[in-house]
mmCIF file of C-alpha atoms and ligand atoms in Angstrom:
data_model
loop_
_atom_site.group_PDB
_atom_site.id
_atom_site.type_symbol
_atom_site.label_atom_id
_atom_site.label_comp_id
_atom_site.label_asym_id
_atom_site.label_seq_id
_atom_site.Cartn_x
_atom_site.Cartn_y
_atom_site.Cartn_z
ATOM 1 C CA UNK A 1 16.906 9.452 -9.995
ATOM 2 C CA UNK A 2 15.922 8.585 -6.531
ATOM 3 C CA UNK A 3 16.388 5.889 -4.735
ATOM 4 C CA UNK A 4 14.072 3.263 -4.917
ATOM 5 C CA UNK A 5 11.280 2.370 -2.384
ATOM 6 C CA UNK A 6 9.736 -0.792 -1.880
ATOM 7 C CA UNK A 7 6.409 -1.502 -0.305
ATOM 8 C CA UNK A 8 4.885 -5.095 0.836
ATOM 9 C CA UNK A 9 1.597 -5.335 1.295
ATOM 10 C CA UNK A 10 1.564 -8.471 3.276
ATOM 11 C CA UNK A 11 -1.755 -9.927 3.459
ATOM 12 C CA UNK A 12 -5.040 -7.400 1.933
ATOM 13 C CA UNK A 13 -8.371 -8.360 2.951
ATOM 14 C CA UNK A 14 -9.344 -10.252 0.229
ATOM 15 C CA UNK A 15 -6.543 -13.437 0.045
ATOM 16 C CA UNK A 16 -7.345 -16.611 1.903
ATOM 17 C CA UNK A 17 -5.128 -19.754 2.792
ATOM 18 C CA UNK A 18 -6.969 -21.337 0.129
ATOM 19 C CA UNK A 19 -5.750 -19.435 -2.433
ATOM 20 C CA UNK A 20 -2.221 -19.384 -1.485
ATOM 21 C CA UNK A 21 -0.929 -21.707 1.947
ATOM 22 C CA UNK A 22 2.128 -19.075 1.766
ATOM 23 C CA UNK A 23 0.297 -15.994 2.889
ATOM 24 C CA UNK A 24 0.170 -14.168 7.337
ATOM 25 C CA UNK A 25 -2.433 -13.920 8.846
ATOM 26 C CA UNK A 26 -2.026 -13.616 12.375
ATOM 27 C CA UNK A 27 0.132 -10.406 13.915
ATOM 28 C CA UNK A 28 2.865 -13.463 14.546
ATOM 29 C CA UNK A 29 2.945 -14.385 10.991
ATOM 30 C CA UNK A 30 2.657 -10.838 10.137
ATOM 31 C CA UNK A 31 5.696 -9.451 11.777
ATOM 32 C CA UNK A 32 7.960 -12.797 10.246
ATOM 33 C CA UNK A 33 6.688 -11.396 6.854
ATOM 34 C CA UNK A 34 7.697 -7.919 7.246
ATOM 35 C CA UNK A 35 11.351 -8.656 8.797
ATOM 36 C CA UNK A 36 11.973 -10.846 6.024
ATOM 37 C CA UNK A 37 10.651 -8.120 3.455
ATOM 38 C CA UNK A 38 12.697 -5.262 5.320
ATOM 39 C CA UNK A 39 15.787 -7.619 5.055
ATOM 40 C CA UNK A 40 15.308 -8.572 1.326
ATOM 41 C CA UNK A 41 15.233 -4.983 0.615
ATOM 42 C CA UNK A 42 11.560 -3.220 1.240
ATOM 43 C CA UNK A 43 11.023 0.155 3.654
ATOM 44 C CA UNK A 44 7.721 -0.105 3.850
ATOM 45 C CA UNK A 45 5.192 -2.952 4.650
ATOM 46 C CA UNK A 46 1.438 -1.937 3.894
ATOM 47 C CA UNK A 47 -0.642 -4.058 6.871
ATOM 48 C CA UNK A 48 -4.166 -5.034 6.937
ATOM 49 C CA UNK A 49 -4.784 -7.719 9.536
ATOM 50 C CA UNK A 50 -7.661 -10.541 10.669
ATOM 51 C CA UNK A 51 -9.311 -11.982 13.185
ATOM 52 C CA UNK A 52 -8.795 -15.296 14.833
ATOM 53 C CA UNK A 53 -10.946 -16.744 11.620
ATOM 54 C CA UNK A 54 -8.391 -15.142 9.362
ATOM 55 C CA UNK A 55 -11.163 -12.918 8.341
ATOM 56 C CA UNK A 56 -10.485 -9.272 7.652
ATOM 57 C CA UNK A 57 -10.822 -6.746 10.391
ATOM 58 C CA UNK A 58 -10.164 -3.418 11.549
ATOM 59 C CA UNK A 59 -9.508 -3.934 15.116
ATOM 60 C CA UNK A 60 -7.165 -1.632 16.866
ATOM 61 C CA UNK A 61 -5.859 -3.857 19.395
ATOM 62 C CA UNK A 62 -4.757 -6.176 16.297
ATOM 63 C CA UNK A 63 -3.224 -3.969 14.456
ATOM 64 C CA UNK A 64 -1.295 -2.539 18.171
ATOM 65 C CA UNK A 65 -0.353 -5.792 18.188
ATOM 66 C CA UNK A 66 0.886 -6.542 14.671
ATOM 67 C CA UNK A 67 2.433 -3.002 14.786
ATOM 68 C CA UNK A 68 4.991 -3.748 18.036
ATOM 69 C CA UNK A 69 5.716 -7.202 16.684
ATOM 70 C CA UNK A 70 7.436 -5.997 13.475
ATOM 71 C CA UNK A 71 9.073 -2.834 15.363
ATOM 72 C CA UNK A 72 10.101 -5.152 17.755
ATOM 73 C CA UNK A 73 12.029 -7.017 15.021
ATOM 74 C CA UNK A 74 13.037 -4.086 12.579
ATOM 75 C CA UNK A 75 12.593 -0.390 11.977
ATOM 76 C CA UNK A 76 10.519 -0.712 8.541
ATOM 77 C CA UNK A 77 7.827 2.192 8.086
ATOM 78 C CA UNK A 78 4.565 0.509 8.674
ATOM 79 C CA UNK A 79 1.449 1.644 6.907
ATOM 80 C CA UNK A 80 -1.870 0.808 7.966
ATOM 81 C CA UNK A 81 -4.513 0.183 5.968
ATOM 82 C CA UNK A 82 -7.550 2.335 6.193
ATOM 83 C CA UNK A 83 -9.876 0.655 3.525
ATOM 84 C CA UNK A 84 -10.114 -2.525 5.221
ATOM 85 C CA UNK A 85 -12.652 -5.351 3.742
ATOM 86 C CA UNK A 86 -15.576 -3.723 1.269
ATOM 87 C CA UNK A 87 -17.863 -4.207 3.952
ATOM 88 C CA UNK A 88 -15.771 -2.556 6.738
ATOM 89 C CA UNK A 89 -17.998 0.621 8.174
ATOM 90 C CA UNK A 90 -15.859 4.003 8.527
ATOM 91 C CA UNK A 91 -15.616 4.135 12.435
ATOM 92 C CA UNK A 92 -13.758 0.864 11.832
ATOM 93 C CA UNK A 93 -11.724 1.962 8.807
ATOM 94 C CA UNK A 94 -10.704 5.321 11.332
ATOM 95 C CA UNK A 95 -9.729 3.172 14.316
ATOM 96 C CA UNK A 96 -6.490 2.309 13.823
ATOM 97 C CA UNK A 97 -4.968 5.335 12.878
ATOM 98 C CA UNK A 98 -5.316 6.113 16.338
ATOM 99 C CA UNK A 99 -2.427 4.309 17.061
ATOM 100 C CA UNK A 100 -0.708 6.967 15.093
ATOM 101 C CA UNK A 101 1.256 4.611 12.792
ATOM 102 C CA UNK A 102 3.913 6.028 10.069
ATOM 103 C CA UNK A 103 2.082 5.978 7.855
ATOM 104 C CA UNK A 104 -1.610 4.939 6.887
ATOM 105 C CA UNK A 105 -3.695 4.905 3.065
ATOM 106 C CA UNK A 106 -6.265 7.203 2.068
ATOM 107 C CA UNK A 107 -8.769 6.449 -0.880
ATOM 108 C CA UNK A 108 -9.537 9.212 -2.748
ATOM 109 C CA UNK A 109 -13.360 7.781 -4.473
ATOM 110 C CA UNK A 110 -15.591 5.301 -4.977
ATOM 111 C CA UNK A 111 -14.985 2.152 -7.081
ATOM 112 C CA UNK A 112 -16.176 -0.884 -8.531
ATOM 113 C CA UNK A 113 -14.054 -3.664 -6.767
ATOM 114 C CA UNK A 114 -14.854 -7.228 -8.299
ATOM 115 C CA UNK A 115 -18.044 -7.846 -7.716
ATOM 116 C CA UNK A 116 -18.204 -5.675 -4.594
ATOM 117 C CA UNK A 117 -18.152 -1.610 -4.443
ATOM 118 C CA UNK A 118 -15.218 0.322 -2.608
ATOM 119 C CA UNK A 119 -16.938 3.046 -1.273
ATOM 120 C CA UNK A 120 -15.123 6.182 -0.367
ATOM 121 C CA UNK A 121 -17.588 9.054 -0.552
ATOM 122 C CA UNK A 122 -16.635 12.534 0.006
ATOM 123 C CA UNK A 123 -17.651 12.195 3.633
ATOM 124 C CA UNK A 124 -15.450 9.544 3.647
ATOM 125 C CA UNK A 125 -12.657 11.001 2.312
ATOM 126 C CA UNK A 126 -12.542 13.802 4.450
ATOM 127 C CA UNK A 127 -13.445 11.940 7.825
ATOM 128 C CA UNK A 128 -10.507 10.127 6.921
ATOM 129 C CA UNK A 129 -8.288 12.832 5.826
ATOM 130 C CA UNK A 130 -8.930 14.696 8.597
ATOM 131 C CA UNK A 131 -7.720 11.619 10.949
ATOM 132 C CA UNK A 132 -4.778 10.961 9.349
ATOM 133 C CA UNK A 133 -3.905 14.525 9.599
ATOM 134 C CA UNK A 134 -4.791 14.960 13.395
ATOM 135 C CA UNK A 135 -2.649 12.187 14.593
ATOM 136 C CA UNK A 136 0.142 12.953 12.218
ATOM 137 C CA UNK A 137 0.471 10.461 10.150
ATOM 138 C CA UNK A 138 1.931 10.308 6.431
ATOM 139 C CA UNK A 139 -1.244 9.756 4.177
ATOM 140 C CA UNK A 140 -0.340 7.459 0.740
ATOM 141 C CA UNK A 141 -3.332 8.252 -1.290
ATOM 142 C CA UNK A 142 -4.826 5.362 -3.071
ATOM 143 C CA UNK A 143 -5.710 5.842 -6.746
ATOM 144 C CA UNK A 144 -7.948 3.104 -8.237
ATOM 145 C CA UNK A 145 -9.291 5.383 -11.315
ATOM 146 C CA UNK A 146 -7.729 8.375 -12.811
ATOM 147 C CA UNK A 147 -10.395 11.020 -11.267
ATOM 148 C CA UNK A 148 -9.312 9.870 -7.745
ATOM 149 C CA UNK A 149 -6.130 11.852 -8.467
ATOM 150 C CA UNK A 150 -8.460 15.254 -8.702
ATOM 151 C CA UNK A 151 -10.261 14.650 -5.699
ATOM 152 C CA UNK A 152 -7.026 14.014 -3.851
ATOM 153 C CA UNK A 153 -6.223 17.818 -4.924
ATOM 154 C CA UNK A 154 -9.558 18.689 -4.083
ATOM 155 C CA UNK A 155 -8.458 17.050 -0.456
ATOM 156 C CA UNK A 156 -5.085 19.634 -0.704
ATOM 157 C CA UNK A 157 -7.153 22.649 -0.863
ATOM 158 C CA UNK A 158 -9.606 22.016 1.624
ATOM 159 C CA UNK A 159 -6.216 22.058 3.536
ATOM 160 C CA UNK A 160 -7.197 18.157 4.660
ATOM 161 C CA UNK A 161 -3.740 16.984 2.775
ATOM 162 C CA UNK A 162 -0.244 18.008 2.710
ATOM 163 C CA UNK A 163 1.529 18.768 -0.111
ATOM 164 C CA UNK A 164 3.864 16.901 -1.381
ATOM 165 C CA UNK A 165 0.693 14.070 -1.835
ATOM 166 C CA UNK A 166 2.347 10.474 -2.320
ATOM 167 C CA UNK A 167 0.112 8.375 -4.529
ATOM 168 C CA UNK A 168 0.105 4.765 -4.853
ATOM 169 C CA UNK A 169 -1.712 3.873 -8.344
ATOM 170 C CA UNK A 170 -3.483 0.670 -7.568
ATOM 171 C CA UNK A 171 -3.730 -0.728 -11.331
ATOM 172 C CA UNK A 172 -5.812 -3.747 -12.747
ATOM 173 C CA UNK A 173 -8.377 -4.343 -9.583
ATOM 174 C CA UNK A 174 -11.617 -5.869 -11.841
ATOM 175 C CA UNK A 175 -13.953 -3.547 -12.377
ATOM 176 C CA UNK A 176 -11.436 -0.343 -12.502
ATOM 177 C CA UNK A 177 -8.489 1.168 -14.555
ATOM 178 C CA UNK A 178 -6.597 -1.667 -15.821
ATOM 179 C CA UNK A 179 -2.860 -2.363 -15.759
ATOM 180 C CA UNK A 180 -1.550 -0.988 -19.033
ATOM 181 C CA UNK A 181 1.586 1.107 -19.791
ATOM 182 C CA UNK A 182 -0.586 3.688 -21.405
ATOM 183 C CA UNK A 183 -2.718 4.099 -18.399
ATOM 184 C CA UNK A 184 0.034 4.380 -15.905
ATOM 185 C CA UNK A 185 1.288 7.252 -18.147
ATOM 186 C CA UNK A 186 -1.475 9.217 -18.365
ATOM 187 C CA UNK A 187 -1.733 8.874 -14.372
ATOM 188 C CA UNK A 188 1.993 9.824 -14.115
ATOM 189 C CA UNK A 189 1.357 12.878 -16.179
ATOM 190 C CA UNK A 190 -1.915 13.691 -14.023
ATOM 191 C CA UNK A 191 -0.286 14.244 -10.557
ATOM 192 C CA UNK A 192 1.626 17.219 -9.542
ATOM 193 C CA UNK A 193 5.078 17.892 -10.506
ATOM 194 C CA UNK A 194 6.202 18.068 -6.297
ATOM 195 C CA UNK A 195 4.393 14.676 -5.952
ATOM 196 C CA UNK A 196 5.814 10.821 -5.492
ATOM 197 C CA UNK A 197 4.358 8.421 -6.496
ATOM 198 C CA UNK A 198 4.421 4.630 -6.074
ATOM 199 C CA UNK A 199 2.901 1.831 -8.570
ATOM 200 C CA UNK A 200 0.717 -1.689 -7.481
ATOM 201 C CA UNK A 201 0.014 -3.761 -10.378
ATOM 202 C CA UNK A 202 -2.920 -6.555 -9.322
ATOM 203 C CA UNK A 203 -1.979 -9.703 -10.822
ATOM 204 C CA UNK A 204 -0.593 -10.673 -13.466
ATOM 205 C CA UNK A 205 0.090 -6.594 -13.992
ATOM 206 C CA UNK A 206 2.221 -6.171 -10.758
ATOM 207 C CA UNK A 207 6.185 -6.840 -12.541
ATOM 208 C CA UNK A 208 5.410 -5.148 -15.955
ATOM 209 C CA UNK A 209 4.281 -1.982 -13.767
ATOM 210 C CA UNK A 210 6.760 -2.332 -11.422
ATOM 211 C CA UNK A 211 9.724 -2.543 -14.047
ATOM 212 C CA UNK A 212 8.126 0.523 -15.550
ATOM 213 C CA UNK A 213 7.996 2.145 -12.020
ATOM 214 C CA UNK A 214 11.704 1.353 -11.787
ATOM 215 C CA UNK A 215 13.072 3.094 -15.311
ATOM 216 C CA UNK A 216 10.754 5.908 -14.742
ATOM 217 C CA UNK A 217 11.429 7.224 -11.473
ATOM 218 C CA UNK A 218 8.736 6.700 -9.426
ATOM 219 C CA UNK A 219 8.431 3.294 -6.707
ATOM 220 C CA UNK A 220 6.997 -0.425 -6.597
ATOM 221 C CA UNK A 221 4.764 -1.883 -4.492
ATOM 222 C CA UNK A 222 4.624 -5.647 -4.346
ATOM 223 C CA UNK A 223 2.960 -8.421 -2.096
ATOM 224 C CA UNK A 224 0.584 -10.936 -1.613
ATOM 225 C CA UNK A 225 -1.962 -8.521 -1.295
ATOM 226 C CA UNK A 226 -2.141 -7.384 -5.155
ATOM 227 C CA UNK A 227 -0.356 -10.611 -6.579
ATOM 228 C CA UNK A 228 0.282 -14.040 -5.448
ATOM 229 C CA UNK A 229 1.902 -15.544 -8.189
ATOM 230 C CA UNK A 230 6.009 -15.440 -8.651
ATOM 231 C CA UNK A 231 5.618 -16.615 -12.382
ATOM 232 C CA UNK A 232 2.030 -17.944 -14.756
ATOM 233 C CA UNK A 233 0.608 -20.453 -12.487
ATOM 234 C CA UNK A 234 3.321 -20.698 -9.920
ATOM 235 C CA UNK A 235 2.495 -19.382 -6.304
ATOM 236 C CA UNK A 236 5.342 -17.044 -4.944
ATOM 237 C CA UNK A 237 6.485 -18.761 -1.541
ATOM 238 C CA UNK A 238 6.399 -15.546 0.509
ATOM 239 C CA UNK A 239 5.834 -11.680 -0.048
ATOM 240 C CA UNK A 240 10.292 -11.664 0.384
ATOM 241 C CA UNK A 241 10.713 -13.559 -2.907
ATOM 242 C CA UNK A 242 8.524 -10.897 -4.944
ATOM 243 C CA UNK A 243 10.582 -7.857 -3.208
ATOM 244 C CA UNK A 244 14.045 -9.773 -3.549
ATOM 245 C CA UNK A 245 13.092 -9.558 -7.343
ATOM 246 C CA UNK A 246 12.260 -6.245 -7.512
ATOM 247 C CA UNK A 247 15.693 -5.317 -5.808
ATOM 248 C CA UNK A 248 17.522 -7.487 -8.516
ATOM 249 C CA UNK A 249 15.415 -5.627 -11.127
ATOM 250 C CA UNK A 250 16.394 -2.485 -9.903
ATOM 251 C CA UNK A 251 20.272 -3.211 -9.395
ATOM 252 C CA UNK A 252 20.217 -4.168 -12.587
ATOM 253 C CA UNK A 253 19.075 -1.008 -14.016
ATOM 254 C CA UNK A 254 21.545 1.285 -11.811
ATOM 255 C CA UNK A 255 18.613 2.395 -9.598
ATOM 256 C CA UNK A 256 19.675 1.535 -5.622
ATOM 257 C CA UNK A 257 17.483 0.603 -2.726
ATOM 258 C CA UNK A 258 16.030 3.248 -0.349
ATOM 259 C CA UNK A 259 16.281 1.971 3.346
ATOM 260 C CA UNK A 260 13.421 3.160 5.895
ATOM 261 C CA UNK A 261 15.102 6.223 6.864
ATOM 262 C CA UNK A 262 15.760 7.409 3.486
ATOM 263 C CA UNK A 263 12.689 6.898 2.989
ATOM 264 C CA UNK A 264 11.237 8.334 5.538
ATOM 265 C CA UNK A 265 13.326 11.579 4.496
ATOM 266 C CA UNK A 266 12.072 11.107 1.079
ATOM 267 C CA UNK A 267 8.588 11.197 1.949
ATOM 268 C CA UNK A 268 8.741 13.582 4.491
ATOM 269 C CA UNK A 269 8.135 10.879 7.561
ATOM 270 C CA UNK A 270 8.483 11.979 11.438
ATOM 271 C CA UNK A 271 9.968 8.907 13.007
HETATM 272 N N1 LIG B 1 -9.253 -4.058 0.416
HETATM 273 C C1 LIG B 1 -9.691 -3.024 -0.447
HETATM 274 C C2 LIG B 1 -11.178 -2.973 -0.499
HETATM 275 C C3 LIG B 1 -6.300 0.132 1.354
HETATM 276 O O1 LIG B 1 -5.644 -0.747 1.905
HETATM 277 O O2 LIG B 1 -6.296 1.287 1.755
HETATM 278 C C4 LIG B 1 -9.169 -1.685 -0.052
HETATM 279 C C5 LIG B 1 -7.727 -1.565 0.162
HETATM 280 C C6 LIG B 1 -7.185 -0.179 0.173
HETATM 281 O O3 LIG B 1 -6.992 -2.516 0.324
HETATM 282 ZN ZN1 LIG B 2 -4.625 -2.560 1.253
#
């Protein structure tokens, strides 16, 4: 089996102090959160980032900032998020992958998303696509429902993606395909046999998932972003604790820890 690689994702667009005092916000904050995740063991740190309010945005000049703050302090691949908030409008999704990051996510379809709707039409998709593959960047292709995976391919032979795809399946969001074993097997046996794939349980479906993730081959995604809780009703105290578990997890079951530049060879990353 491969090595193991282990994604943060930080801070989302959706969590507020409210919810959880533990969570960054600002690119400071940030860039603490992703040396401590890159020391407890992760490779990759998935990064949205807000405003002075704390509210989500997609400004470049944040994200440049958040992005030379945590390669100031480490050499973890960072992955920018190109879905942003719901309400985000695609020039502002598009922005930052000017900055031509590592890597940076591409949502392959529309969803329901809580009460709100993801929207990721084909337009979208390819405007996207099309960005990340102009500034080359690594796409991770974000699969909230199982025919995402199909228009991902559909991406491939428009010749807007490069093969090998990496797909992160983004299981138990409200509204879309929930967290269960059986789904994430049927999504497993849905993708291409050259692909890689990486697993982000919401909730309280993030460590079953992950432990699956870990005996079956393919990689975990953790953070504050799609989980905030370390155990039933008690808040993890920072996005390090959840990957430091992980990385215990995985020792356990003979399965080391990929570092960023094995993972950047694994995934096919340009430094
Ligand atoms: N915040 C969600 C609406 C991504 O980062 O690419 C979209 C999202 C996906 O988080
Ligand atoms: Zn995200």
């Amino acid at each position: 089996m491969s090595k193991l690689i282990i994604t943060a994702a930080l801070v989302g667009a959706e969590v507020t102090r409210e919810q959880t005092p533990y969570i960054p916000l600002t690119p400071a904050e940030i860039a603490d959160a992703a040396f401590d995740c890159y020391q407890a063991g992760a490779s990759i740190v998935h990064i949205h980032v807000r405003d002075k309010d704390g509210k989500a945005t997609q400004d470049k000049a944040v994200f440049a900032e958040t992005i030379r703050l945590i390669k100031e302090k480490c050499d973890i691949i960072v992955q920018i998020s190109t879905g942003g908030a719901v309400t985000a409008r695609i020039e502002e999704r598009i922005a930052p992958i000017g900055l031509k990051p590592e890597m940076a996510t591409l949502s392959t379809g529309t969803v329901n998303f809580g009460a709100d709707i993801f929207l990721n039409t084909q337009e979208y998709m390819e405007k996207i696509a099309r960005a990340i593959q102009e500034n080359g960047v690594k796409a991770e292709v974000e699969v909230f429902e199982v025919g995402m995976i199909q228009n991902a391919l559909n991406l491939v032979k428009k010749g807007l993606l490069s093969e090998p795809v990496h797909f992160d399946f983004v299981m138990g969001v409200p509204g879309a395909l929930p967290g269960t074993p059986k789904n994430l097997m049927h999504l497993i046996e849905s993708i291409p046999q050259n692909a890689t794939w990486t697993v982000a349980g919401i909730g309280r479906a993030e460590l079953p998932l992950a432990v699956m993730s870990i005996v079956l081959g393919g990689h975990v995604r953790v953070g504050f972003e799609d989980n905030i809780f370390y155990s039933r009703g008690v808040l993890a105290k920072s996005n390090a604790e959840l990957v430091a578990r992980i990385v215990r997890i995985a020792k356990e079951c003979g399965r080391e820890v990929a570092t960023p530049n094995e993972t950047r060879r694994m995934l096919g990353i340009k430094q």
